[in-house]
mmCIF file of C-alpha atoms and ligand atoms in Angstrom:
data_model
loop_
_atom_site.group_PDB
_atom_site.id
_atom_site.type_symbol
_atom_site.label_atom_id
_atom_site.label_comp_id
_atom_site.label_asym_id
_atom_site.label_seq_id
_atom_site.Cartn_x
_atom_site.Cartn_y
_atom_site.Cartn_z
ATOM 1 C CA UNK A 9 5.029 -23.754 -0.773
ATOM 2 C CA UNK A 10 5.182 -22.105 2.321
ATOM 3 C CA UNK A 11 7.937 -20.258 3.156
ATOM 4 C CA UNK A 12 10.162 -19.220 5.931
ATOM 5 C CA UNK A 13 9.955 -15.995 8.258
ATOM 6 C CA UNK A 14 13.700 -15.217 6.918
ATOM 7 C CA UNK A 15 12.810 -16.113 2.762
ATOM 8 C CA UNK A 16 9.687 -13.769 3.260
ATOM 9 C CA UNK A 17 12.356 -11.188 3.621
ATOM 10 C CA UNK A 18 12.498 -11.764 -0.617
ATOM 11 C CA UNK A 19 8.497 -10.605 -0.587
ATOM 12 C CA UNK A 20 8.954 -8.687 -3.276
ATOM 13 C CA UNK A 21 10.438 -11.422 -5.679
ATOM 14 C CA UNK A 22 8.313 -13.883 -4.154
ATOM 15 C CA UNK A 23 4.851 -13.005 -4.066
ATOM 16 C CA UNK A 24 2.867 -13.278 -6.859
ATOM 17 C CA UNK A 25 0.402 -9.915 -5.825
ATOM 18 C CA UNK A 26 -0.366 -6.840 -5.427
ATOM 19 C CA UNK A 27 -4.086 -6.095 -3.613
ATOM 20 C CA UNK A 28 -4.732 -2.184 -2.599
ATOM 21 C CA UNK A 29 -7.634 -1.639 -0.557
ATOM 22 C CA UNK A 30 -9.088 2.323 -1.539
ATOM 23 C CA UNK A 31 -10.816 4.760 0.986
ATOM 24 C CA UNK A 32 -9.603 3.087 3.857
ATOM 25 C CA UNK A 33 -9.230 5.545 6.436
ATOM 26 C CA UNK A 34 -12.197 7.593 8.091
ATOM 27 C CA UNK A 35 -10.604 10.964 7.842
ATOM 28 C CA UNK A 36 -10.327 10.551 4.238
ATOM 29 C CA UNK A 37 -13.695 9.187 3.593
ATOM 30 C CA UNK A 38 -14.860 11.864 5.596
ATOM 31 C CA UNK A 39 -12.577 14.535 3.501
ATOM 32 C CA UNK A 40 -13.125 12.790 0.487
ATOM 33 C CA UNK A 41 -17.441 13.420 1.192
ATOM 34 C CA UNK A 42 -18.079 10.140 -0.887
ATOM 35 C CA UNK A 43 -20.000 8.126 1.612
ATOM 36 C CA UNK A 44 -18.321 4.982 3.173
ATOM 37 C CA UNK A 45 -17.610 2.616 1.350
ATOM 38 C CA UNK A 46 -20.018 -0.921 2.276
ATOM 39 C CA UNK A 47 -17.529 -2.875 1.430
ATOM 40 C CA UNK A 48 -13.478 -2.850 0.510
ATOM 41 C CA UNK A 49 -12.650 -1.201 -2.279
ATOM 42 C CA UNK A 50 -9.880 -3.822 -3.895
ATOM 43 C CA UNK A 51 -7.298 -3.306 -6.952
ATOM 44 C CA UNK A 52 -4.556 -4.713 -8.368
ATOM 45 C CA UNK A 53 -0.776 -3.580 -8.720
ATOM 46 C CA UNK A 54 1.511 -5.789 -10.966
ATOM 47 C CA UNK A 55 4.534 -7.016 -8.841
ATOM 48 C CA UNK A 56 6.854 -5.261 -11.204
ATOM 49 C CA UNK A 57 5.624 -1.750 -9.488
ATOM 50 C CA UNK A 58 8.011 -2.746 -6.665
ATOM 51 C CA UNK A 59 11.025 -0.795 -6.261
ATOM 52 C CA UNK A 60 13.240 -0.741 -2.799
ATOM 53 C CA UNK A 61 15.540 1.199 -1.250
ATOM 54 C CA UNK A 62 18.423 2.828 -3.573
ATOM 55 C CA UNK A 63 15.684 2.866 -6.473
ATOM 56 C CA UNK A 64 14.043 6.253 -7.832
ATOM 57 C CA UNK A 65 10.622 6.477 -8.255
ATOM 58 C CA UNK A 66 10.480 7.173 -12.278
ATOM 59 C CA UNK A 67 6.855 9.374 -13.122
ATOM 60 C CA UNK A 68 6.498 10.612 -16.367
ATOM 61 C CA UNK A 69 5.985 14.481 -18.372
ATOM 62 C CA UNK A 70 2.770 15.871 -17.490
ATOM 63 C CA UNK A 71 1.566 12.894 -14.709
ATOM 64 C CA UNK A 72 0.013 13.822 -11.826
ATOM 65 C CA UNK A 73 1.356 11.561 -9.088
ATOM 66 C CA UNK A 74 0.451 11.407 -5.529
ATOM 67 C CA UNK A 75 2.622 9.376 -3.129
ATOM 68 C CA UNK A 76 0.279 8.007 -0.474
ATOM 69 C CA UNK A 77 1.588 6.213 2.801
ATOM 70 C CA UNK A 78 0.518 2.271 3.593
ATOM 71 C CA UNK A 79 0.943 -0.115 5.899
ATOM 72 C CA UNK A 80 1.275 -3.281 4.150
ATOM 73 C CA UNK A 81 0.366 -6.401 4.825
ATOM 74 C CA UNK A 82 2.674 -9.689 3.621
ATOM 75 C CA UNK A 83 0.513 -13.449 3.885
ATOM 76 C CA UNK A 84 2.890 -16.037 5.276
ATOM 77 C CA UNK A 85 0.894 -18.765 5.084
ATOM 78 C CA UNK A 86 -1.720 -19.924 1.929
ATOM 79 C CA UNK A 87 -5.381 -19.535 2.555
ATOM 80 C CA UNK A 88 -8.840 -18.892 0.732
ATOM 81 C CA UNK A 89 -12.250 -18.251 2.434
ATOM 82 C CA UNK A 90 -10.513 -16.888 5.387
ATOM 83 C CA UNK A 91 -12.419 -15.839 8.978
ATOM 84 C CA UNK A 92 -12.286 -12.623 10.614
ATOM 85 C CA UNK A 93 -11.077 -14.280 13.381
ATOM 86 C CA UNK A 94 -8.517 -16.573 11.618
ATOM 87 C CA UNK A 95 -6.937 -13.815 9.272
ATOM 88 C CA UNK A 96 -3.712 -12.941 11.782
ATOM 89 C CA UNK A 97 -3.121 -16.654 10.823
ATOM 90 C CA UNK A 98 -2.659 -15.844 7.710
ATOM 91 C CA UNK A 99 0.416 -12.666 8.354
ATOM 92 C CA UNK A 100 3.636 -13.686 7.682
ATOM 93 C CA UNK A 101 4.993 -9.774 8.304
ATOM 94 C CA UNK A 102 4.943 -6.267 7.575
ATOM 95 C CA UNK A 103 6.320 -4.006 5.485
ATOM 96 C CA UNK A 104 5.798 0.273 4.705
ATOM 97 C CA UNK A 105 4.861 1.109 1.575
ATOM 98 C CA UNK A 106 3.730 3.300 -0.758
ATOM 99 C CA UNK A 107 0.498 3.548 -2.981
ATOM 100 C CA UNK A 108 2.075 5.643 -5.806
ATOM 101 C CA UNK A 109 -0.709 7.120 -7.680
ATOM 102 C CA UNK A 110 -1.308 9.025 -11.087
ATOM 103 C CA UNK A 111 -4.933 10.579 -10.351
ATOM 104 C CA UNK A 112 -5.612 12.366 -13.195
ATOM 105 C CA UNK A 113 -5.795 8.786 -15.048
ATOM 106 C CA UNK A 114 -7.808 7.362 -12.103
ATOM 107 C CA UNK A 115 -10.110 10.224 -12.556
ATOM 108 C CA UNK A 116 -10.864 10.045 -16.047
ATOM 109 C CA UNK A 117 -11.280 6.193 -16.500
ATOM 110 C CA UNK A 118 -13.671 6.640 -13.338
ATOM 111 C CA UNK A 119 -15.624 9.428 -14.877
ATOM 112 C CA UNK A 120 -16.113 7.111 -18.324
ATOM 113 C CA UNK A 121 -16.549 3.852 -16.863
ATOM 114 C CA UNK A 122 -13.252 2.532 -17.479
ATOM 115 C CA UNK A 123 -10.369 0.162 -15.805
ATOM 116 C CA UNK A 124 -7.888 2.556 -14.253
ATOM 117 C CA UNK A 125 -5.531 -0.188 -13.767
ATOM 118 C CA UNK A 126 -2.203 2.526 -15.507
ATOM 119 C CA UNK A 127 -3.201 4.929 -12.633
ATOM 120 C CA UNK A 128 -1.737 2.499 -10.041
ATOM 121 C CA UNK A 129 0.152 -0.243 -12.055
ATOM 122 C CA UNK A 130 2.918 1.809 -13.913
ATOM 123 C CA UNK A 131 6.579 0.939 -12.723
ATOM 124 C CA UNK A 132 8.077 2.052 -9.730
ATOM 125 C CA UNK A 133 4.645 2.891 -8.745
ATOM 126 C CA UNK A 134 5.237 0.403 -5.330
ATOM 127 C CA UNK A 135 8.074 1.435 -3.680
ATOM 128 C CA UNK A 136 8.484 -0.790 -0.133
ATOM 129 C CA UNK A 137 10.977 -0.793 3.055
ATOM 130 C CA UNK A 138 12.902 -3.912 4.275
ATOM 131 C CA UNK A 139 10.239 -6.727 5.046
ATOM 132 C CA UNK A 140 9.529 -6.256 8.873
ATOM 133 C CA UNK A 141 8.737 -9.494 11.381
ATOM 134 C CA UNK A 142 5.480 -9.671 13.212
ATOM 135 C CA UNK A 143 7.485 -9.777 16.464
ATOM 136 C CA UNK A 144 8.496 -5.854 15.437
ATOM 137 C CA UNK A 145 4.750 -4.839 15.396
ATOM 138 C CA UNK A 146 3.165 -5.066 18.889
ATOM 139 C CA UNK A 147 -0.715 -4.536 17.708
ATOM 140 C CA UNK A 148 -0.579 -3.510 13.890
ATOM 141 C CA UNK A 149 -4.281 -1.747 14.239
ATOM 142 C CA UNK A 150 -2.121 1.333 16.447
ATOM 143 C CA UNK A 151 0.750 2.628 13.753
ATOM 144 C CA UNK A 152 2.224 5.820 13.350
ATOM 145 C CA UNK A 153 2.368 6.071 9.532
ATOM 146 C CA UNK A 154 4.018 9.441 8.005
ATOM 147 C CA UNK A 155 5.197 10.933 4.984
ATOM 148 C CA UNK A 156 7.200 13.940 4.533
ATOM 149 C CA UNK A 157 8.701 15.487 1.061
ATOM 150 C CA UNK A 158 11.189 17.670 1.086
ATOM 151 C CA UNK A 159 11.794 17.523 4.558
ATOM 152 C CA UNK A 160 8.263 18.907 4.983
ATOM 153 C CA UNK A 161 5.002 16.434 6.501
ATOM 154 C CA UNK A 162 2.178 16.036 4.836
ATOM 155 C CA UNK A 163 0.894 12.441 6.319
ATOM 156 C CA UNK A 164 0.515 11.865 10.103
ATOM 157 C CA UNK A 165 -1.814 9.281 11.258
ATOM 158 C CA UNK A 166 -2.548 6.186 13.190
ATOM 159 C CA UNK A 167 -3.462 2.855 11.449
ATOM 160 C CA UNK A 168 -6.492 2.145 14.087
ATOM 161 C CA UNK A 169 -8.061 5.112 11.367
ATOM 162 C CA UNK A 170 -8.926 1.928 9.482
ATOM 163 C CA UNK A 171 -12.443 1.836 8.222
ATOM 164 C CA UNK A 172 -11.475 -1.905 7.246
ATOM 165 C CA UNK A 173 -9.053 -3.532 9.806
ATOM 166 C CA UNK A 174 -6.797 -6.278 8.660
ATOM 167 C CA UNK A 175 -7.747 -8.853 9.152
ATOM 168 C CA UNK A 176 -11.093 -7.795 7.654
ATOM 169 C CA UNK A 177 -9.460 -7.336 4.225
ATOM 170 C CA UNK A 178 -7.948 -10.356 4.171
ATOM 171 C CA UNK A 179 -10.976 -12.245 4.977
ATOM 172 C CA UNK A 180 -12.444 -10.338 2.347
ATOM 173 C CA UNK A 181 -10.554 -10.309 -0.089
ATOM 174 C CA UNK A 182 -9.747 -14.544 0.219
ATOM 175 C CA UNK A 183 -13.153 -14.491 -1.449
ATOM 176 C CA UNK A 184 -12.512 -14.163 -4.220
ATOM 177 C CA UNK A 185 -8.534 -14.570 -4.922
ATOM 178 C CA UNK A 186 -7.109 -17.241 -3.091
ATOM 179 C CA UNK A 187 -4.211 -14.882 -1.089
ATOM 180 C CA UNK A 188 -0.271 -17.473 -1.439
ATOM 181 C CA UNK A 189 3.144 -16.779 1.052
ATOM 182 C CA UNK A 190 4.566 -13.811 -0.720
ATOM 183 C CA UNK A 191 1.285 -11.937 -1.488
ATOM 184 C CA UNK A 192 0.448 -7.957 -0.387
ATOM 185 C CA UNK A 193 -2.110 -6.163 0.681
ATOM 186 C CA UNK A 194 -2.048 -2.556 0.902
ATOM 187 C CA UNK A 195 -4.538 -1.324 3.390
ATOM 188 C CA UNK A 196 -4.508 2.108 2.206
ATOM 189 C CA UNK A 197 -3.733 5.984 3.397
ATOM 190 C CA UNK A 198 -4.696 8.402 5.245
ATOM 191 C CA UNK A 199 -4.809 11.695 3.904
ATOM 192 C CA UNK A 200 -2.842 14.391 3.376
ATOM 193 C CA UNK A 201 -0.945 12.799 0.069
ATOM 194 C CA UNK A 202 -0.210 15.199 -2.451
ATOM 195 C CA UNK A 203 1.431 15.753 -6.200
ATOM 196 C CA UNK A 204 4.935 14.943 -6.375
ATOM 197 C CA UNK A 205 7.745 16.130 -9.195
ATOM 198 C CA UNK A 206 10.998 14.961 -10.816
ATOM 199 C CA UNK A 207 13.623 15.896 -8.168
ATOM 200 C CA UNK A 208 11.720 15.184 -4.644
ATOM 201 C CA UNK A 209 12.561 12.959 -1.920
ATOM 202 C CA UNK A 210 10.594 11.046 0.442
ATOM 203 C CA UNK A 211 10.480 10.036 3.388
ATOM 204 C CA UNK A 212 8.134 8.106 5.193
ATOM 205 C CA UNK A 213 8.046 5.655 8.271
ATOM 206 C CA UNK A 214 5.963 3.345 11.076
ATOM 207 C CA UNK A 215 7.111 5.848 14.425
ATOM 208 C CA UNK A 216 10.234 5.032 15.246
ATOM 209 C CA UNK A 217 10.160 1.129 14.163
ATOM 210 C CA UNK A 218 11.716 2.017 10.191
ATOM 211 C CA UNK A 219 12.319 4.943 7.915
ATOM 212 C CA UNK A 220 12.620 4.781 4.462
ATOM 213 C CA UNK A 221 13.863 7.179 2.063
ATOM 214 C CA UNK A 222 12.906 7.462 -2.256
ATOM 215 C CA UNK A 223 14.073 9.923 -4.499
ATOM 216 C CA UNK A 224 11.762 10.839 -7.442
ATOM 217 C CA UNK A 225 13.126 11.407 -11.154
ATOM 218 C CA UNK A 226 12.317 11.782 -14.270
ATOM 219 C CA UNK A 227 11.086 9.014 -16.359
ATOM 220 C CA UNK A 228 12.842 8.550 -19.820
HETATM 221 MG MG1 LIG B 29 -3.691 3.675 -1.152
#
């Protein structure tokens, strides 16, 4: 099964998985005071976590949810054991994504050595922009990513600060998981993310290429 660029616009419906990369910005590694990962830190979100503009991010009571702005890479051609050299030929397009993260679950589970799936996979944990075709992006390794909450800038960085590049992430993941058309890789967040509350409005963008907006409300 192969999808055209036109069909890939529906990646949130046809993709089977959302693959996240943690701690993938050099500046974030520096601030975290953790050693730089030797290989990518990979996690999954269910595709049921997707929302698109017009919907709200829902957070549950007493949660500590951070917003993380990230470039999403949409797979356009199926592959496994993809080489770094060949990786970009598997990219069908991009999106801007928010890797919403319930950090208290992550911290508690990490400390106990338990899985932290709920901290990344809750409903609405993956807001995304419209699909961006490859033609719209000259160099995915040099894009400004920015994020504001209630008009105040929290994140302003560039994809050039990624620790593992887009081809390296694709190649690494595909050694274990077959990447299929419509799947998305969230490539990690630069620092600056912070806790959001019901009533907040998150705006994020890629330079002047696009901007998106998501309100935050309480989950009922
Ligand atoms: Mg993230």
